[in-house]
CSV table of C-alpha atoms in Angstrom, one decimal:
chain,number,residue,atom,x,y,z
A,22,MET,CA,-21.5,-30.2,-50.3
A,23,ALA,CA,-19.4,-27.1,-48.7
A,24,GLU,CA,-21.9,-25.0,-47.0
A,25,VAL,CA,-20.7,-21.5,-45.5
A,26,PHE,CA,-22.3,-19.3,-43.4
A,27,VAL,CA,-22.7,-15.6,-44.3
A,28,ASN,CA,-22.8,-13.4,-41.0
A,29,MET,CA,-23.9,-9.7,-40.7
A,30,GLY,CA,-22.2,-7.7,-43.2
A,31,GLN,CA,-20.3,-10.2,-45.2
A,32,ILE,CA,-20.3,-11.5,-48.8
A,33,SER,CA,-19.6,-14.9,-49.9
A,34,SER,CA,-19.6,-16.6,-52.8
A,35,PHE,CA,-19.3,-19.9,-54.7
A,36,LYS,CA,-18.9,-21.2,-58.4
A,37,THR,CA,-20.5,-24.5,-59.8
A,38,GLN,CA,-21.5,-25.9,-56.3
A,39,GLY,CA,-21.7,-25.0,-52.7
A,40,ILE,CA,-24.6,-23.9,-50.0
A,41,LEU,CA,-24.6,-20.3,-48.9
A,42,THR,CA,-26.5,-19.8,-45.9
A,43,THR,CA,-27.5,-17.0,-43.3
A,44,VAL,CA,-29.2,-17.8,-40.1
A,45,GLY,CA,-31.3,-15.3,-38.1
A,46,LEU,CA,-32.2,-12.5,-40.3
A,47,GLY,CA,-34.4,-10.2,-38.5
A,48,SER,CA,-34.4,-6.7,-40.0
A,49,CYS,CA,-31.2,-7.6,-42.0
A,50,ILE,CA,-31.8,-8.6,-45.6
A,51,GLY,CA,-30.3,-11.8,-47.2
A,52,VAL,CA,-29.6,-11.0,-50.7
A,53,THR,CA,-28.5,-13.7,-53.5
A,54,LEU,CA,-27.1,-13.1,-57.1
A,55,TYR,CA,-27.0,-16.0,-59.7
A,56,ASP,CA,-25.8,-16.1,-62.9
A,57,ASP,CA,-27.4,-19.7,-64.1
A,58,VAL,CA,-25.0,-20.2,-67.3
A,59,ALA,CA,-21.5,-19.5,-65.4
A,60,LYS,CA,-23.4,-21.1,-62.1
A,61,VAL,CA,-21.8,-18.3,-59.8
A,62,GLY,CA,-23.7,-17.6,-56.9
A,63,VAL,CA,-22.9,-14.6,-54.7
A,64,MET,CA,-24.8,-13.9,-51.0
A,65,GLY,CA,-24.6,-10.9,-49.1
A,66,HIS,CA,-26.1,-10.1,-45.3
A,67,ILE,CA,-27.4,-6.5,-45.3
A,68,PHE,CA,-27.5,-5.1,-41.9
A,69,LEU,CA,-28.7,-1.1,-42.6
A,70,PRO,CA,-29.8,0.6,-45.7
A,71,ARG,CA,-27.1,3.5,-46.1
A,72,SER,CA,-23.3,3.4,-45.2
A,73,ARG,CA,-22.6,6.0,-42.6
A,74,GLU,CA,-19.3,8.4,-42.4
A,75,LYS,CA,-19.0,7.8,-38.8
A,76,ASP,CA,-18.5,4.0,-39.2
A,77,VAL,CA,-15.0,4.1,-40.3
A,78,GLY,CA,-14.0,0.8,-41.9
A,79,ALA,CA,-17.2,-1.2,-42.1
A,80,PRO,CA,-17.1,-3.9,-44.4
A,81,PRO,CA,-19.0,-3.0,-47.9
A,82,GLY,CA,-21.9,-5.8,-47.3
A,83,LYS,CA,-22.9,-4.0,-44.2
A,84,TYR,CA,-25.0,-1.7,-46.0
A,85,ALA,CA,-27.1,-1.9,-49.0
A,86,ASP,CA,-25.4,0.9,-51.0
A,87,THR,CA,-22.0,-0.3,-51.1
A,88,GLY,CA,-23.2,-3.8,-50.7
A,89,ILE,CA,-25.0,-4.6,-53.9
A,90,PRO,CA,-22.1,-3.0,-56.1
A,91,ALA,CA,-19.6,-5.3,-54.1
A,92,MET,CA,-21.7,-8.1,-54.7
A,93,ILE,CA,-22.0,-7.5,-58.2
A,94,ASP,CA,-18.0,-7.0,-58.4
A,95,GLU,CA,-17.4,-10.5,-56.6
A,96,ALA,CA,-19.8,-12.5,-59.2
A,97,VAL,CA,-18.0,-10.7,-62.0
A,98,LYS,CA,-14.7,-11.5,-60.8
A,99,LEU,CA,-16.0,-15.3,-60.8
A,100,GLY,CA,-16.9,-15.3,-64.2
A,101,ALA,CA,-20.5,-14.0,-63.9
A,102,LYS,CA,-22.2,-11.6,-66.5
A,103,GLN,CA,-23.9,-8.7,-64.7
A,104,SER,CA,-26.7,-9.1,-67.4
A,105,ARG,CA,-27.2,-12.6,-66.6
A,106,LEU,CA,-27.8,-12.0,-62.7
A,107,LYS,CA,-30.9,-12.4,-61.0
A,108,ALA,CA,-31.5,-11.7,-57.4
A,109,LYS,CA,-33.4,-13.0,-54.7
A,110,MET,CA,-34.1,-11.7,-51.1
A,111,ALA,CA,-35.6,-12.5,-47.7
A,112,GLY,CA,-35.7,-10.4,-44.4
A,113,GLY,CA,-36.9,-7.1,-43.5
A,114,ALA,CA,-38.8,-8.2,-40.9
A,115,ASN,CA,-40.1,-5.9,-38.1
A,116,LEU,CA,-39.9,-8.0,-34.8
A,117,PHE,CA,-40.7,-4.8,-32.5
A,118,PRO,CA,-43.4,-3.1,-34.2
A,119,ASN,CA,-44.3,-0.9,-31.1
A,120,LEU,CA,-40.8,0.5,-31.3
A,121,SER,CA,-41.0,2.1,-34.6
A,122,ALA,CA,-44.9,2.9,-35.1
A,123,ASN,CA,-44.3,6.4,-36.1
A,124,SER,CA,-41.8,5.7,-38.7
A,125,THR,CA,-40.7,3.3,-41.2
A,126,SER,CA,-39.0,0.2,-39.9
A,127,ILE,CA,-35.6,-0.7,-40.4
A,128,GLY,CA,-36.6,-3.8,-41.9
A,129,GLN,CA,-38.8,-1.9,-44.5
A,130,GLN,CA,-35.9,0.8,-45.0
A,131,ASN,CA,-33.8,-2.3,-45.9
A,132,ILE,CA,-36.2,-3.9,-48.3
A,133,ASP,CA,-36.6,-0.4,-50.0
A,134,ALA,CA,-32.7,0.3,-50.4
A,135,VAL,CA,-32.0,-3.2,-51.7
A,136,THR,CA,-34.9,-3.0,-54.2
A,137,GLU,CA,-33.6,0.4,-55.2
A,138,HIS,CA,-29.9,-0.5,-55.7
A,139,LEU,CA,-30.8,-3.9,-57.3
A,140,LYS,CA,-32.8,-1.9,-59.8
A,141,LYS,CA,-30.1,1.0,-60.3
A,142,HIS,CA,-27.8,-1.9,-61.5
A,143,GLY,CA,-30.3,-3.2,-63.8
A,144,ILE,CA,-30.7,-6.7,-61.8
A,145,ALA,CA,-34.2,-8.1,-61.7
A,146,ILE,CA,-35.7,-9.6,-58.2
A,147,VAL,CA,-37.1,-13.1,-59.1
A,148,GLY,CA,-38.0,-14.1,-55.7
A,149,LYS,CA,-38.3,-12.8,-52.3
A,150,ASP,CA,-40.0,-13.5,-48.7
A,151,VAL,CA,-39.9,-10.1,-47.0
A,152,ALA,CA,-41.4,-8.0,-44.2
A,153,GLY,CA,-43.6,-9.6,-41.4
A,154,GLY,CA,-43.0,-9.9,-37.9
A,155,HIS,CA,-40.6,-13.1,-37.9
A,156,GLY,CA,-37.2,-14.2,-38.3
A,157,ARG,CA,-35.9,-16.2,-40.9
A,158,LYS,CA,-32.9,-18.6,-42.1
A,159,MET,CA,-32.0,-18.5,-45.7
A,160,ARG,CA,-30.0,-21.1,-47.5
A,161,PHE,CA,-28.8,-20.8,-51.5
A,162,PHE,CA,-27.9,-23.7,-53.4
A,163,VAL,CA,-25.2,-22.6,-55.9
A,164,ASP,CA,-25.7,-25.6,-58.2
A,165,THR,CA,-29.4,-25.2,-59.0
A,166,GLY,CA,-30.1,-21.6,-57.8
A,167,ILE,CA,-32.5,-22.7,-55.6
A,168,VAL,CA,-33.2,-20.5,-52.4
A,169,THR,CA,-35.1,-22.0,-49.4
A,170,VAL,CA,-36.3,-19.9,-46.4
A,171,THR,CA,-37.4,-21.1,-43.1
A,172,ALA,CA,-39.0,-19.5,-40.1
A,173,ILE,CA,-40.0,-20.9,-36.4
A,174,GLY,CA,-43.5,-22.4,-36.7
A,175,LYS,CA,-43.8,-22.2,-40.4
A,176,ASP,CA,-43.1,-24.7,-43.4
A,177,ALA,CA,-40.0,-24.2,-45.5
A,178,VAL,CA,-40.8,-22.3,-48.6
A,179,GLU,CA,-38.6,-21.9,-51.8
A,180,ILE,CA,-38.2,-18.5,-53.6
B,26,MET,CA,-10.5,-0.3,-24.1
B,27,ASN,CA,-8.3,0.1,-20.9
B,28,ASP,CA,-8.9,-1.8,-17.5
B,29,ALA,CA,-10.3,0.5,-15.8
B,30,LYS,CA,-13.1,1.2,-18.1
B,31,LEU,CA,-13.8,-2.4,-18.5
B,32,ASP,CA,-14.0,-2.5,-14.7
B,33,PHE,CA,-16.3,0.5,-14.3
B,34,LEU,CA,-18.6,-1.0,-17.2
B,35,LYS,CA,-18.7,-4.3,-15.2
B,36,GLU,CA,-19.6,-2.5,-12.0
B,37,LEU,CA,-22.3,-0.8,-13.6
B,38,ALA,CA,-23.9,-4.1,-15.2
B,39,ASN,CA,-23.3,-5.6,-11.3
B,40,ILE,CA,-25.6,-2.8,-10.2
B,41,GLY,CA,-27.8,-2.8,-12.6
B,42,THR,CA,-28.6,-6.4,-13.1
B,43,GLY,CA,-28.5,-6.8,-8.9
B,44,HIS,CA,-31.5,-4.2,-8.8
B,45,ALA,CA,-33.3,-6.0,-11.9
B,46,THR,CA,-32.9,-9.4,-10.3
B,47,THR,CA,-34.3,-8.3,-6.8
B,48,ALA,CA,-37.4,-6.9,-8.5
B,49,LEU,CA,-37.7,-10.3,-10.3
B,50,SER,CA,-37.3,-12.0,-7.2
B,51,GLN,CA,-40.1,-9.9,-5.4
B,52,MET,CA,-42.1,-10.9,-8.1
B,53,LEU,CA,-41.4,-14.6,-7.6
B,54,SER,CA,-41.8,-14.3,-3.7
B,55,GLY,CA,-38.4,-14.3,-2.6
B,56,ARG,CA,-36.5,-16.7,-5.2
B,57,LEU,CA,-32.8,-15.8,-5.1
B,58,PHE,CA,-31.2,-15.1,-8.5
B,59,GLN,CA,-27.2,-15.6,-8.8
B,60,LEU,CA,-25.7,-13.4,-11.0
B,61,VAL,CA,-22.8,-14.6,-13.0
B,62,VAL,CA,-19.6,-12.2,-13.4
B,63,PRO,CA,-20.6,-9.4,-15.7
B,64,ASP,CA,-18.9,-9.2,-18.9
B,65,ALA,CA,-17.9,-5.9,-20.7
B,66,GLN,CA,-16.4,-5.5,-24.0
B,67,MET,CA,-15.9,-3.3,-26.8
B,68,LEU,CA,-16.4,-5.5,-29.8
B,69,PRO,CA,-15.8,-5.2,-33.2
B,70,PHE,CA,-19.0,-5.6,-35.4
B,71,ALA,CA,-18.0,-8.8,-36.8
B,72,GLU,CA,-17.6,-10.3,-33.2
B,73,ALA,CA,-20.9,-8.2,-31.9
B,74,ALA,CA,-22.8,-10.3,-34.3
B,75,GLU,CA,-21.8,-13.5,-32.7
B,76,TYR,CA,-22.1,-12.5,-29.2
B,77,VAL,CA,-25.3,-14.3,-28.6
B,78,GLY,CA,-24.7,-17.5,-29.5
B,79,GLY,CA,-27.2,-20.3,-30.5
B,80,ALA,CA,-28.4,-18.3,-33.5
B,81,GLU,CA,-31.2,-20.8,-34.2
B,82,GLN,CA,-32.7,-21.5,-30.7
B,83,VAL,CA,-35.9,-19.7,-29.9
B,84,VAL,CA,-35.7,-17.1,-27.5
B,85,VAL,CA,-37.8,-14.5,-25.9
B,86,GLY,CA,-36.3,-11.0,-26.3
B,87,ILE,CA,-37.5,-7.7,-24.8
B,88,PHE,CA,-36.1,-4.6,-26.4
B,89,VAL,CA,-36.2,-1.5,-25.4
B,90,VAL,CA,-34.7,2.3,-26.2
B,91,VAL,CA,-33.2,4.4,-23.6
B,92,SER,CA,-33.4,8.1,-23.8
B,93,GLY,CA,-32.5,11.2,-21.5
B,94,ASP,CA,-28.8,12.3,-20.5
B,95,VAL,CA,-27.5,8.8,-21.2
B,96,LYS,CA,-29.0,7.2,-24.3
B,97,GLY,CA,-28.8,3.5,-25.8
B,98,HIS,CA,-30.5,0.2,-26.1
B,99,MET,CA,-31.2,-2.6,-23.7
B,100,ALA,CA,-32.3,-6.0,-24.4
B,101,PHE,CA,-33.1,-8.8,-22.1
B,102,LEU,CA,-32.9,-12.3,-23.7
B,103,LEU,CA,-33.9,-15.6,-22.2
B,104,PRO,CA,-34.3,-19.3,-23.5
B,105,LEU,CA,-37.9,-20.1,-24.1
B,106,ASP,CA,-37.6,-22.4,-21.5
B,107,SER,CA,-37.0,-20.4,-19.0
B,108,ALA,CA,-39.7,-18.0,-20.1
B,109,LEU,CA,-42.1,-20.8,-19.6
B,110,VAL,CA,-40.9,-21.4,-16.0
B,111,LEU,CA,-41.5,-17.7,-15.4
B,112,LEU,CA,-44.9,-17.9,-16.9
B,113,ARG,CA,-45.6,-20.7,-14.6
B,114,LEU,CA,-44.5,-18.9,-11.3
B,115,LEU,CA,-45.7,-15.9,-12.1
B,116,ILE,CA,-49.4,-16.3,-13.9
B,117,GLY,CA,-49.7,-19.8,-12.9
B,118,ASP,CA,-49.6,-20.4,-16.5
B,119,ASN,CA,-48.6,-24.2,-17.4
B,120,SER,CA,-49.8,-24.7,-20.9
B,121,GLY,CA,-46.7,-24.3,-22.3
B,122,GLU,CA,-48.2,-21.9,-25.0
B,123,MET,CA,-47.3,-18.3,-26.0
B,124,ASN,CA,-50.4,-16.7,-26.3
B,125,GLU,CA,-51.3,-12.7,-25.9
B,126,LEU,CA,-51.3,-13.1,-22.0
B,127,ALA,CA,-47.9,-14.8,-21.9
B,128,ARG,CA,-46.8,-12.1,-24.1
B,129,SER,CA,-47.5,-9.2,-22.1
B,130,ALA,CA,-46.8,-10.7,-19.1
B,131,LEU,CA,-43.2,-11.1,-20.5
B,132,GLN,CA,-43.2,-7.6,-21.6
B,133,GLU,CA,-44.1,-6.6,-18.1
B,134,ILE,CA,-41.4,-8.8,-16.7
B,135,GLY,CA,-38.9,-7.2,-19.0
B,136,ASN,CA,-40.0,-3.5,-18.3
B,137,ILE,CA,-39.8,-4.0,-14.6
B,138,MET,CA,-36.3,-5.4,-14.7
B,139,ILE,CA,-35.0,-2.9,-17.4
B,140,THR,CA,-36.2,-0.1,-15.4
B,141,SER,CA,-34.8,-1.5,-12.3
B,142,TYR,CA,-31.6,-1.6,-13.8
B,143,LEU,CA,-31.7,1.9,-15.0
B,144,ASN,CA,-33.1,3.3,-12.0
B,145,ALA,CA,-30.2,2.0,-10.2
B,146,LEU,CA,-27.8,3.6,-12.6
B,147,SER,CA,-29.8,6.8,-12.5
B,148,LYS,CA,-29.5,7.2,-9.1
B,149,MET,CA,-26.0,6.4,-8.8
B,150,THR,CA,-24.9,9.2,-11.4
B,151,ASN,CA,-27.8,11.7,-11.0
B,152,LEU,CA,-28.1,11.0,-14.9
B,153,LEU,CA,-31.4,10.6,-16.5
B,154,MET,CA,-32.1,7.2,-18.3
B,155,ALA,CA,-35.5,6.9,-19.3
B,156,PRO,CA,-36.6,3.6,-21.0
B,157,SER,CA,-39.3,3.4,-23.8
B,158,VAL,CA,-42.3,1.2,-23.9
B,159,PRO,CA,-40.6,-2.2,-24.4
B,160,GLY,CA,-40.8,-4.4,-27.5
B,161,VAL,CA,-41.2,-8.4,-27.3
B,162,ALA,CA,-40.3,-10.9,-29.7
B,163,ILE,CA,-40.2,-14.6,-29.8
B,164,ASP,CA,-38.0,-15.7,-32.4
B,165,MET,CA,-34.7,-17.0,-33.3
B,166,ALA,CA,-31.7,-15.6,-31.4
B,167,GLY,CA,-29.9,-14.6,-34.2
B,168,ALA,CA,-33.1,-12.6,-35.9
B,169,VAL,CA,-33.6,-11.0,-32.3
B,170,TRP,CA,-30.2,-9.9,-31.9
B,171,GLN,CA,-29.7,-8.9,-35.2
B,172,SER,CA,-32.6,-6.6,-35.0
B,173,VAL,CA,-31.2,-5.4,-31.5
B,174,LEU,CA,-28.3,-4.3,-32.7
B,175,ALA,CA,-29.8,-2.8,-36.3
B,176,GLY,CA,-32.2,-0.9,-33.8
B,177,ALA,CA,-29.1,0.5,-31.8
B,178,GLN,CA,-27.8,1.1,-35.3
B,179,VAL,CA,-24.1,-0.1,-34.4
B,180,THR,CA,-20.7,1.1,-35.8
B,181,ASN,CA,-17.7,-0.8,-36.0
B,182,GLU,CA,-16.9,-0.6,-32.3
B,183,VAL,CA,-20.2,-1.7,-30.2
B,184,THR,CA,-19.9,-1.5,-26.3
B,185,VAL,CA,-21.5,-4.4,-24.6
B,186,ILE,CA,-22.4,-4.9,-21.2
B,187,ARG,CA,-23.8,-8.2,-20.1
B,188,THR,CA,-24.9,-9.9,-17.0
B,189,GLU,CA,-26.2,-13.4,-16.8
B,190,PHE,CA,-28.3,-14.7,-14.2
B,191,PHE,CA,-29.9,-18.0,-13.3
B,192,ALA,CA,-32.3,-19.3,-10.1
B,193,ASP,CA,-31.3,-22.2,-7.9
B,194,GLY,CA,-34.2,-24.9,-8.0
B,195,GLU,CA,-36.0,-24.1,-11.1
B,196,SER,CA,-34.0,-23.6,-14.3
B,197,ILE,CA,-34.5,-19.8,-14.9
B,198,GLU,CA,-31.8,-18.0,-16.8
B,199,GLY,CA,-31.5,-14.9,-19.0
B,200,ASN,CA,-29.2,-12.1,-20.1
B,201,ILE,CA,-29.7,-8.2,-19.8
B,202,ILE,CA,-27.6,-6.6,-22.1
B,203,PHE,CA,-26.8,-2.8,-22.3
B,204,LEU,CA,-25.9,-1.0,-25.7
B,205,PRO,CA,-24.8,2.5,-24.5
B,206,ASP,CA,-24.2,5.2,-27.2
B,207,ASP,CA,-20.4,5.8,-26.8
B,208,ASP,CA,-20.8,9.6,-26.2
B,209,ASP,CA,-23.0,9.6,-23.3
B,210,PHE,CA,-20.9,6.8,-21.6
B,211,LYS,CA,-18.0,9.3,-21.3
B,212,LYS,CA,-20.2,11.4,-19.3
B,213,ILE,CA,-20.9,8.8,-16.8
B,214,ALA,CA,-17.1,8.1,-16.2
B,215,ARG,CA,-16.3,12.1,-15.6
B,216,LEU,CA,-18.9,12.2,-13.1
B,217,LEU,CA,-17.7,9.3,-11.2
B,218,GLY,CA,-14.4,11.0,-11.7
B,219,LEU,CA,-13.0,8.1,-13.7
B,220,GLY,CA,-11.5,11.1,-15.9
B,221,GLU,CA,-11.4,10.4,-19.7
B,222,MET,CA,-12.0,6.9,-21.4
């Protein structure tokens, strides 16, 4: 089965079958949208919570506020119905906790922003493995909708 | 980016890493390090993400925020194997395990190297560059590097200055990467008479 690696700021998709993978999620969030009737799956790799004016020409998938709507558009373009879309998310860790001791970590800000924007578009989160202090790898099997998350020294989990 | 700026950034990396590895060499009773020709680039975001390869390889990453007249972020990345060699040489730890003592020893090594790097640049330019207390992570290279880039809140152009080093005899290799805030870098350039870059 074809496997596509989704790098920071990117959005990729498959219809019917294929594997969408993101490696090395730290504070970033891997988000998946899935329509189990149309068998459409989209994955985004969100870098920061909010788009910034000075970041001219940034891809929409880089930020949660522009990335979630762009992912929905991509799913609908492939034949998904927005009302059937379900989301899963992984990442949002804080690998350097002592550097954000007096503020909300970027990982947590990302979790909050992705959650908020999914809610705003009426999309339920049906699985997640977020926060903590470790990196993650996320794989999304579009034929079944299954998402697996692996981390160093931990057993793989299905979300 | 023009050639003059590139050469200038490489020279900074050479001086900084030279001082950092000298500090490390003193800790390791004079073991000599060789520096690989430094790399300085202005990378588009998509390429910056790929800049540190081997995304699933386990690395030790030490990360600091730089404040003062020149702001930015610095990371010291080394493969797990190299970190274990360093621990054996420095604290006689042969266990191959990453316990709390090992973590704090690595944090201190990173601290000394990064401080030496920045001190060298500060002296040369008379501009203050002060590192924060370092954070240390032992995890997938991709997750560590991605967290560094997010911590630096990089935009679509990322100035990356990297020097690799390795030691004779023992396999110790590592990378020191400086991600300066762009506006502050112009200050250094002006100060050194390199004009507008």
